mmCIF file of C-alpha atoms in Angstrom:
data_model
loop_
_atom_site.group_PDB
_atom_site.id
_atom_site.type_symbol
_atom_site.label_atom_id
_atom_site.label_comp_id
_atom_site.label_asym_id
_atom_site.label_seq_id
_atom_site.Cartn_x
_atom_site.Cartn_y
_atom_site.Cartn_z
ATOM 1 C CA UNK A 255 0.000 0.000 0.000
ATOM 2 C CA UNK A 256 1.508 3.279 -1.161
ATOM 3 C CA UNK A 257 -0.157 6.262 0.498
ATOM 4 C CA UNK A 258 0.277 9.948 -0.310
ATOM 5 C CA UNK A 259 0.726 12.435 -3.135
ATOM 6 C CA UNK A 260 2.049 11.224 -6.462
ATOM 7 C CA UNK A 261 5.756 12.109 -6.598
ATOM 8 C CA UNK A 262 8.504 11.825 -9.207
ATOM 9 C CA UNK A 263 9.537 8.547 -7.609
ATOM 10 C CA UNK A 264 6.051 7.030 -7.298
ATOM 11 C CA UNK A 265 5.882 5.253 -10.649
ATOM 12 C CA UNK A 266 9.482 3.882 -10.411
ATOM 13 C CA UNK A 267 8.695 2.616 -6.896
ATOM 14 C CA UNK A 268 5.589 0.798 -8.138
ATOM 15 C CA UNK A 269 7.529 -0.686 -11.057
ATOM 16 C CA UNK A 270 10.266 -1.963 -8.756
ATOM 17 C CA UNK A 271 7.682 -3.523 -6.438
ATOM 18 C CA UNK A 272 6.034 -5.195 -9.411
ATOM 19 C CA UNK A 273 9.382 -6.859 -10.079
ATOM 20 C CA UNK A 274 10.639 -7.787 -6.612
ATOM 21 C CA UNK A 275 7.175 -8.546 -5.174
ATOM 22 C CA UNK A 276 5.739 -9.952 -8.389
ATOM 23 C CA UNK A 277 2.954 -11.935 -6.699
ATOM 24 C CA UNK A 278 1.848 -9.072 -4.456
ATOM 25 C CA UNK A 279 -1.207 -6.854 -4.600
ATOM 26 C CA UNK A 280 -0.135 -3.209 -5.109
ATOM 27 C CA UNK A 281 -2.477 -0.328 -4.322
ATOM 28 C CA UNK A 282 -1.902 3.441 -4.416
ATOM 29 C CA UNK A 283 -4.086 5.519 -2.077
ATOM 30 C CA UNK A 284 -3.947 9.164 -3.142
ATOM 31 C CA UNK A 285 -6.131 12.263 -3.534
ATOM 32 C CA UNK A 286 -8.863 13.187 -5.976
ATOM 33 C CA UNK A 287 -6.826 16.080 -7.400
ATOM 34 C CA UNK A 288 -3.940 13.837 -8.507
ATOM 35 C CA UNK A 289 -3.311 12.779 -12.113
ATOM 36 C CA UNK A 290 -3.308 8.976 -12.019
ATOM 37 C CA UNK A 291 -3.152 8.384 -15.775
ATOM 38 C CA UNK A 292 0.476 7.219 -15.579
ATOM 39 C CA UNK A 293 0.106 4.933 -12.538
ATOM 40 C CA UNK A 294 0.507 1.209 -13.385
ATOM 41 C CA UNK A 295 -1.395 -0.268 -10.423
ATOM 42 C CA UNK A 296 -4.773 -0.177 -8.724
ATOM 43 C CA UNK A 297 -5.603 3.304 -7.368
ATOM 44 C CA UNK A 298 -8.111 4.667 -4.870
ATOM 45 C CA UNK A 299 -8.614 8.437 -4.708
ATOM 46 C CA UNK A 300 -10.015 10.191 -1.641
ATOM 47 C CA UNK A 301 -11.250 13.683 -0.949
ATOM 48 C CA UNK A 302 -8.539 15.901 0.532
ATOM 49 C CA UNK A 303 -9.022 16.453 4.289
ATOM 50 C CA UNK A 304 -9.801 19.942 5.558
ATOM 51 C CA UNK A 305 -6.880 21.883 7.032
ATOM 52 C CA UNK A 306 -6.689 21.940 10.821
ATOM 53 C CA UNK A 307 -6.152 25.063 12.954
ATOM 54 C CA UNK A 308 -4.150 26.518 14.554
ATOM 55 C CA UNK A 309 -1.678 23.706 13.829
ATOM 56 C CA UNK A 310 -1.439 22.109 10.401
ATOM 57 C CA UNK A 311 0.049 18.664 9.852
ATOM 58 C CA UNK A 312 -0.064 15.558 7.681
ATOM 59 C CA UNK A 313 -1.800 13.482 10.367
ATOM 60 C CA UNK A 314 -5.307 13.424 8.896
ATOM 61 C CA UNK A 315 -3.989 12.941 5.369
ATOM 62 C CA UNK A 316 -2.212 9.803 6.484
ATOM 63 C CA UNK A 317 -5.088 8.496 8.600
ATOM 64 C CA UNK A 318 -7.719 8.905 5.886
ATOM 65 C CA UNK A 319 -5.447 7.723 3.079
ATOM 66 C CA UNK A 320 -4.438 4.578 4.968
ATOM 67 C CA UNK A 321 -7.994 3.752 6.025
ATOM 68 C CA UNK A 322 -9.332 3.951 2.506
ATOM 69 C CA UNK A 323 -6.443 2.064 0.954
ATOM 70 C CA UNK A 324 -6.531 -0.774 3.461
ATOM 71 C CA UNK A 325 -10.271 -1.260 3.052
ATOM 72 C CA UNK A 326 -9.981 -2.260 -0.607
ATOM 73 C CA UNK A 327 -6.974 -4.545 -0.189
ATOM 74 C CA UNK A 328 -7.339 -8.317 -0.068
ATOM 75 C CA UNK A 329 -3.845 -9.234 1.179
ATOM 76 C CA UNK A 330 -3.349 -10.745 4.628
ATOM 77 C CA UNK A 331 0.100 -9.171 5.148
ATOM 78 C CA UNK A 332 0.608 -5.556 4.070
ATOM 79 C CA UNK A 333 3.540 -3.167 3.777
ATOM 80 C CA UNK A 334 2.304 0.422 4.155
ATOM 81 C CA UNK A 335 4.785 2.841 2.616
ATOM 82 C CA UNK A 336 5.152 6.430 1.397
ATOM 83 C CA UNK A 337 4.885 7.321 -2.279
ATOM 84 C CA UNK A 338 8.417 8.772 -2.304
ATOM 85 C CA UNK A 339 10.297 5.985 -0.540
ATOM 86 C CA UNK A 340 11.742 2.728 -1.846
ATOM 87 C CA UNK A 341 11.978 -0.424 0.246
ATOM 88 C CA UNK A 342 14.665 -2.206 -1.763
ATOM 89 C CA UNK A 343 14.913 -5.412 0.270
ATOM 90 C CA UNK A 344 13.055 -8.197 -1.606
ATOM 91 C CA UNK A 345 13.078 -10.257 1.604
ATOM 92 C CA UNK A 346 11.337 -7.717 3.817
ATOM 93 C CA UNK A 347 8.151 -9.821 4.084
ATOM 94 C CA UNK A 348 10.209 -12.882 5.016
ATOM 95 C CA UNK A 349 11.868 -10.895 7.798
ATOM 96 C CA UNK A 350 8.443 -10.070 9.208
ATOM 97 C CA UNK A 351 7.109 -13.619 8.874
ATOM 98 C CA UNK A 352 10.145 -14.993 10.723
ATOM 99 C CA UNK A 353 8.983 -13.013 13.763
ATOM 100 C CA UNK A 354 6.037 -15.432 13.886
ATOM 101 C CA UNK A 355 3.454 -12.830 14.852
ATOM 102 C CA UNK A 356 0.754 -10.942 13.004
ATOM 103 C CA UNK A 357 -0.297 -8.817 15.957
ATOM 104 C CA UNK A 358 2.808 -6.607 15.980
ATOM 105 C CA UNK A 359 3.797 -3.802 13.615
ATOM 106 C CA UNK A 360 7.313 -3.890 12.141
ATOM 107 C CA UNK A 361 8.930 -0.530 11.461
ATOM 108 C CA UNK A 362 12.375 0.887 10.535
ATOM 109 C CA UNK A 363 14.660 2.802 12.890
ATOM 110 C CA UNK A 364 17.905 4.634 12.219
ATOM 111 C CA UNK A 365 19.357 4.586 15.728
ATOM 112 C CA UNK A 366 18.887 8.303 16.497
ATOM 113 C CA UNK A 367 18.263 9.271 20.104
ATOM 114 C CA UNK A 368 14.820 10.745 19.370
ATOM 115 C CA UNK A 369 13.676 7.295 18.278
ATOM 116 C CA UNK A 370 14.053 6.056 21.850
ATOM 117 C CA UNK A 371 11.701 8.662 23.329
ATOM 118 C CA UNK A 372 8.398 7.425 24.718
ATOM 119 C CA UNK A 373 5.902 6.547 21.963
ATOM 120 C CA UNK A 374 8.230 7.701 19.169
ATOM 121 C CA UNK A 375 7.630 5.228 16.336
ATOM 122 C CA UNK A 376 8.416 6.440 12.826
ATOM 123 C CA UNK A 377 5.432 6.814 10.501
ATOM 124 C CA UNK A 378 7.541 6.259 7.358
ATOM 125 C CA UNK A 379 6.322 2.709 6.843
ATOM 126 C CA UNK A 380 4.647 -0.204 8.624
ATOM 127 C CA UNK A 381 4.556 -3.944 7.973
ATOM 128 C CA UNK A 382 1.949 -6.111 9.636
ATOM 129 C CA UNK A 383 -1.228 -8.102 9.085
ATOM 130 C CA UNK A 384 -4.198 -6.395 7.495
ATOM 131 C CA UNK A 385 -6.176 -7.033 10.681
ATOM 132 C CA UNK A 386 -3.625 -5.230 12.840
ATOM 133 C CA UNK A 387 -3.238 -2.299 10.449
ATOM 134 C CA UNK A 388 -7.011 -1.901 10.130
ATOM 135 C CA UNK A 389 -7.282 -1.825 13.916
ATOM 136 C CA UNK A 390 -4.544 0.826 13.991
ATOM 137 C CA UNK A 391 -5.900 3.149 11.300
ATOM 138 C CA UNK A 392 -9.678 2.617 11.496
ATOM 139 C CA UNK A 393 -9.834 3.600 15.162
ATOM 140 C CA UNK A 394 -7.195 6.349 14.987
ATOM 141 C CA UNK A 395 -8.829 9.681 15.941
ATOM 142 C CA UNK A 396 -8.509 12.524 13.489
ATOM 143 C CA UNK A 397 -6.367 15.409 14.669
ATOM 144 C CA UNK A 398 -8.289 18.584 15.557
ATOM 145 C CA UNK A 399 -5.304 20.902 15.175
ATOM 146 C CA UNK A 400 -5.254 21.980 18.813
ATOM 147 C CA UNK A 401 -1.837 20.464 19.583
ATOM 148 C CA UNK A 402 1.523 20.509 17.848
ATOM 149 C CA UNK A 403 2.887 17.134 18.895
ATOM 150 C CA UNK A 404 4.927 15.149 16.354
ATOM 151 C CA UNK A 405 2.971 12.791 14.133
ATOM 152 C CA UNK A 406 5.131 9.881 15.376
ATOM 153 C CA UNK A 407 3.996 10.270 18.987
ATOM 154 C CA UNK A 408 0.416 11.289 18.136
ATOM 155 C CA UNK A 409 -0.188 8.083 16.201
ATOM 156 C CA UNK A 410 1.710 5.709 18.487
ATOM 157 C CA UNK A 411 0.330 6.990 21.775
ATOM 158 C CA UNK A 412 -3.233 6.986 20.471
ATOM 159 C CA UNK A 413 -2.779 3.422 19.239
ATOM 160 C CA UNK A 414 -1.330 2.032 22.474
ATOM 161 C CA UNK A 415 -3.148 4.075 25.106
ATOM 162 C CA UNK A 416 -6.513 4.861 23.507
ATOM 163 C CA UNK A 417 -7.094 2.044 20.992
ATOM 164 C CA UNK A 418 -5.404 -0.857 22.785
ATOM 165 C CA UNK A 419 -6.175 0.588 26.253
ATOM 166 C CA UNK A 420 -2.688 -0.224 27.515
ATOM 167 C CA UNK A 421 -1.214 2.195 30.071
ATOM 168 C CA UNK A 422 1.819 0.135 30.994
ATOM 169 C CA UNK A 423 5.267 1.792 30.717
ATOM 170 C CA UNK A 424 6.485 2.371 27.175
ATOM 171 C CA UNK A 425 9.482 0.069 27.529
ATOM 172 C CA UNK A 426 7.007 -2.760 28.057
ATOM 173 C CA UNK A 427 4.382 -1.822 25.483
ATOM 174 C CA UNK A 428 6.905 -1.198 22.709
ATOM 175 C CA UNK A 429 8.017 -4.812 22.653
ATOM 176 C CA UNK A 430 4.452 -6.011 23.056
ATOM 177 C CA UNK A 431 3.105 -4.253 19.967
ATOM 178 C CA UNK A 432 6.063 -3.318 17.756
ATOM 179 C CA UNK A 433 9.077 -4.878 16.038
ATOM 180 C CA UNK A 434 12.065 -2.603 15.490
ATOM 181 C CA UNK A 435 14.213 -3.347 12.412
ATOM 182 C CA UNK A 436 17.100 -1.427 10.883
ATOM 183 C CA UNK A 437 16.402 1.366 8.407
ATOM 184 C CA UNK A 438 19.310 0.577 6.059
ATOM 185 C CA UNK A 439 20.246 -3.035 6.644
ATOM 186 C CA UNK A 440 16.780 -4.601 6.970
ATOM 187 C CA UNK A 441 14.408 -2.318 5.082
ATOM 188 C CA UNK A 442 17.052 -0.953 2.678
ATOM 189 C CA UNK A 443 15.217 2.353 2.437
ATOM 190 C CA UNK A 444 15.906 5.065 -0.126
ATOM 191 C CA UNK A 445 13.989 8.292 0.612
ATOM 192 C CA UNK A 446 13.532 10.900 -2.125
ATOM 193 C CA UNK A 447 13.618 13.844 0.284
ATOM 194 C CA UNK A 448 16.948 12.797 1.786
ATOM 195 C CA UNK A 449 18.380 12.634 -1.743
ATOM 196 C CA UNK A 450 17.140 15.970 -3.129
ATOM 197 C CA UNK A 451 15.822 18.168 -0.313
ATOM 198 C CA UNK A 452 18.439 20.165 1.619
ATOM 199 C CA UNK A 453 16.063 20.861 4.536
ATOM 200 C CA UNK A 454 15.573 17.131 5.092
ATOM 201 C CA UNK A 455 19.298 16.512 4.741
ATOM 202 C CA UNK A 456 19.963 19.092 7.476
ATOM 203 C CA UNK A 457 17.241 17.568 9.655
ATOM 204 C CA UNK A 458 18.854 14.164 9.230
ATOM 205 C CA UNK A 459 22.239 15.594 10.204
ATOM 206 C CA UNK A 460 20.742 17.297 13.265
ATOM 207 C CA UNK A 461 19.058 14.073 14.367
ATOM 208 C CA UNK A 462 22.330 12.172 13.979
ATOM 209 C CA UNK A 463 24.086 14.647 16.298
ATOM 210 C CA UNK A 464 21.507 14.531 19.099
ATOM 211 C CA UNK A 465 22.789 13.235 22.419
ATOM 212 C CA UNK A 466 19.552 13.320 24.398
#
């Protein structure tokens, strides 16, 4: 499941997935103002969410886009990914299946200190069963714009505390509901914004230098 705006990399990503995951169902969930004439896979288009105030974010875009995409998919195991990010590892589904669980969500981490804060799970991509991902996204509350918390903590804390009703310490709930795998070695991620966008490159450098 690719979710988001159509980017320069979107079609090449789909074409690579059609090669390395040749037996897989591929769906693009995007918006009704996007030109999908050049997209070589199944597409669902949704109405663009209203902007939130005073704080704007991508939260509701991701929630609505994931909900609608997941609902039309038939696959039992699903990789949810951005439209501007490659997962190059052809064995990524095997890595998940070797964990012998369909109730946990597998995600990539880079090893930066911010990733070890409470409820900080990257929203770049998720790999899990359709049942688990539907539970995650279908019950996720839409953001009302009243707070400015990072999307990573907004989604994760709502999932654990409000959807799963689990108030145990984060160091316990993380391992109960999530599987942490390496960004480069396991997922083999290539992110368009880190290649071409200087702001994201600087943000990556800043994150790598954090010590708390």
